[in-house]
Amino acid sequence: MTVLLGGCGTTGSSGVTLRLVAADYGDSAANSSKKYWDGVVEAYEAQHSGVKVEVSVYSWNDVDAKVKEMVAAGKAPDMAQIGAYADYAAAGKLYPASDLLSIRTQADLLSQLADAGQWNHTQYGIPFAASTRVLFYNKTLFAKAGITPPATWDQLASDAQALKDKTGVKYPFALPLGPEEAQAETMQWLLSGAAAGTGGNGYTDDVGTYTIDSAQNVDTFTWLKDDLVDKGLTGPVAPGRLNRADAFAAFADGQVGMLNGHPTLIQQAEKKGVQFGMVPMPGRTGTARAAMGVTDWMMAFKQNGHAQQISDFLNFVYAEKNVLAFSRDYGLLPVTGSASTAMSESGAAPDKALHPFLDQLPTSELYPVGKTSWAAVAAAVKQNIGQAVAPGGDPSGVLTRLQATATAADSSAAG
């Protein structure tokens, strides 16, 4: 690949060691991300004799904290591939993406993902992997109940009732609002509540101001409570105590009629032999205005001053073949246009299975990751949103309290 910023020749005699801390997308030693990075590094070092790249891979439970610890100790890695970048960008610790990526590589990044990597109108976060959500449904149970996949909320509620009455399935609709990943399930519902054309981008408005307690968001959680939870259609575990991993496992065991899922559920369900289908998330009156998108981030720290070597390495990492290889290894969506096109045109089984998610990516909405307050807001949502649909719960009151938390966190971040 032609590198437009800097040249390979100048890095060949530099004798530099780059250090990258990366997240592990595998679920065992056999498919650890270390295997992927070992291959990339071997290929890169073969072309750059004076540059070594050392990659440390940590679980998602540990990687963000590990990088934070390294930075606090004054030993920042050259690069980190983790879940959030905004705090480091705000602290002036990162290189802008434009200092690192060639014009060609920057142009190849999917625009809505690259835009989400901006802090204060400058891109610091480089998207690394992406996913969206669709509605998974159990085909066997749907056939037994004599129903078809829903396209609206009313149809979803009707299907859930039919599943309960005719199949006795444990979770007609699994609603994981437990602390593991409640911010994701919440955002998907907030987005689907905007299907009637009332606007809004989930947690924020179009200019990035938190609007968690907007009228349409209160209506969304009131509907969830009244039409699903209170009618016993979300299963025996209270949504506020049901975590995403447990909901996925229950779906793979044939105990769930419907739930919102991301690409990793495909392999999990197939391993257990579940016959499933996937459709776009239903909205209030039709298909949801947008799906929720999630992106993980690559960033480069300025501390060690290896901008040119980092530039060469990242341009190599973002070559089409490497982006495709990672996406295929871990069932995730490519973050570049070239790799997305290749995947969407592929008829191979692994690629074809991702097409429903890939179709939604261009119009997906991401968390407000460019706000340094988002981490605190997400934590509050994880801990509290389940109360909005609990017996005797008050959706408006819960969302109002979360809005107050978000406003305070935003003010503190700005100060």
PDB file of N, CA and C in Angstrom, residues 11 46 87 117 126 135 165 192 215 325 327 398:
ATOM      1  N   THR A  11      11.577   4.988   7.781  1.00  0.00           N
ATOM      2  CA  THR A  11      11.391   4.229   9.012  1.00  0.00           C
ATOM      3  C   THR A  11      12.288   3.005   9.048  1.00  0.00           C
ATOM      4  N   ALA A  46       8.204  -7.344   8.230  1.00  0.00           N
ATOM      5  CA  ALA A  46       8.931  -7.882   7.080  1.00  0.00           C
ATOM      6  C   ALA A  46       9.240  -6.786   6.065  1.00  0.00           C
ATOM      7  N   ASP A  87     -11.721  11.369  26.524  1.00  0.00           N
ATOM      8  CA  ASP A  87     -10.987  11.904  27.676  1.00  0.00           C
ATOM      9  C   ASP A  87      -9.531  12.197  27.327  1.00  0.00           C
ATOM     10  N   GLY A 117     -15.659  10.062  15.725  1.00  0.00           N
ATOM     11  CA  GLY A 117     -14.338  10.088  16.336  1.00  0.00           C
ATOM     12  C   GLY A 117     -13.828  11.489  16.613  1.00  0.00           C
ATOM     13  N   ILE A 126     -10.029   6.871  15.765  1.00  0.00           N
ATOM     14  CA  ILE A 126     -10.083   6.222  14.455  1.00  0.00           C
ATOM     15  C   ILE A 126     -10.907   4.948  14.612  1.00  0.00           C
ATOM     16  N   LEU A 135     -33.357  -7.189  15.080  1.00  0.00           N
ATOM     17  CA  LEU A 135     -34.240  -8.024  15.886  1.00  0.00           C
ATOM     18  C   LEU A 135     -34.067  -9.485  15.456  1.00  0.00           C
ATOM     19  N   ASP A 165     -48.802 -17.244  24.812  1.00  0.00           N
ATOM     20  CA  ASP A 165     -50.023 -18.039  24.896  1.00  0.00           C
ATOM     21  C   ASP A 165     -49.897 -19.385  24.199  1.00  0.00           C
ATOM     22  N   SER A 192     -35.816   3.716  18.129  1.00  0.00           N
ATOM     23  CA  SER A 192     -37.017   3.165  17.492  1.00  0.00           C
ATOM     24  C   SER A 192     -38.246   3.994  17.847  1.00  0.00           C
ATOM     25  N   ALA A 215     -40.101  14.098  25.714  1.00  0.00           N
ATOM     26  CA  ALA A 215     -41.446  13.509  25.732  1.00  0.00           C
ATOM     27  C   ALA A 215     -41.478  12.176  24.993  1.00  0.00           C
ATOM     28  N   ALA A 325      -9.970  -9.096   7.068  1.00  0.00           N
ATOM     29  CA  ALA A 325      -9.560 -10.274   7.839  1.00  0.00           C
ATOM     30  C   ALA A 325     -10.052 -10.168   9.282  1.00  0.00           C
ATOM     31  N   SER A 327     -12.579  -8.332  10.448  1.00  0.00           N
ATOM     32  CA  SER A 327     -14.039  -8.377  10.477  1.00  0.00           C
ATOM     33  C   SER A 327     -14.537  -9.811  10.343  1.00  0.00           C
ATOM     34  N   VAL A 398     -37.616   8.415  36.395  1.00  0.00           N
ATOM     35  CA  VAL A 398     -36.289   7.822  36.189  1.00  0.00           C
ATOM     36  C   VAL A 398     -35.530   8.574  35.103  1.00  0.00           C
TER      37      VAL A 398
END
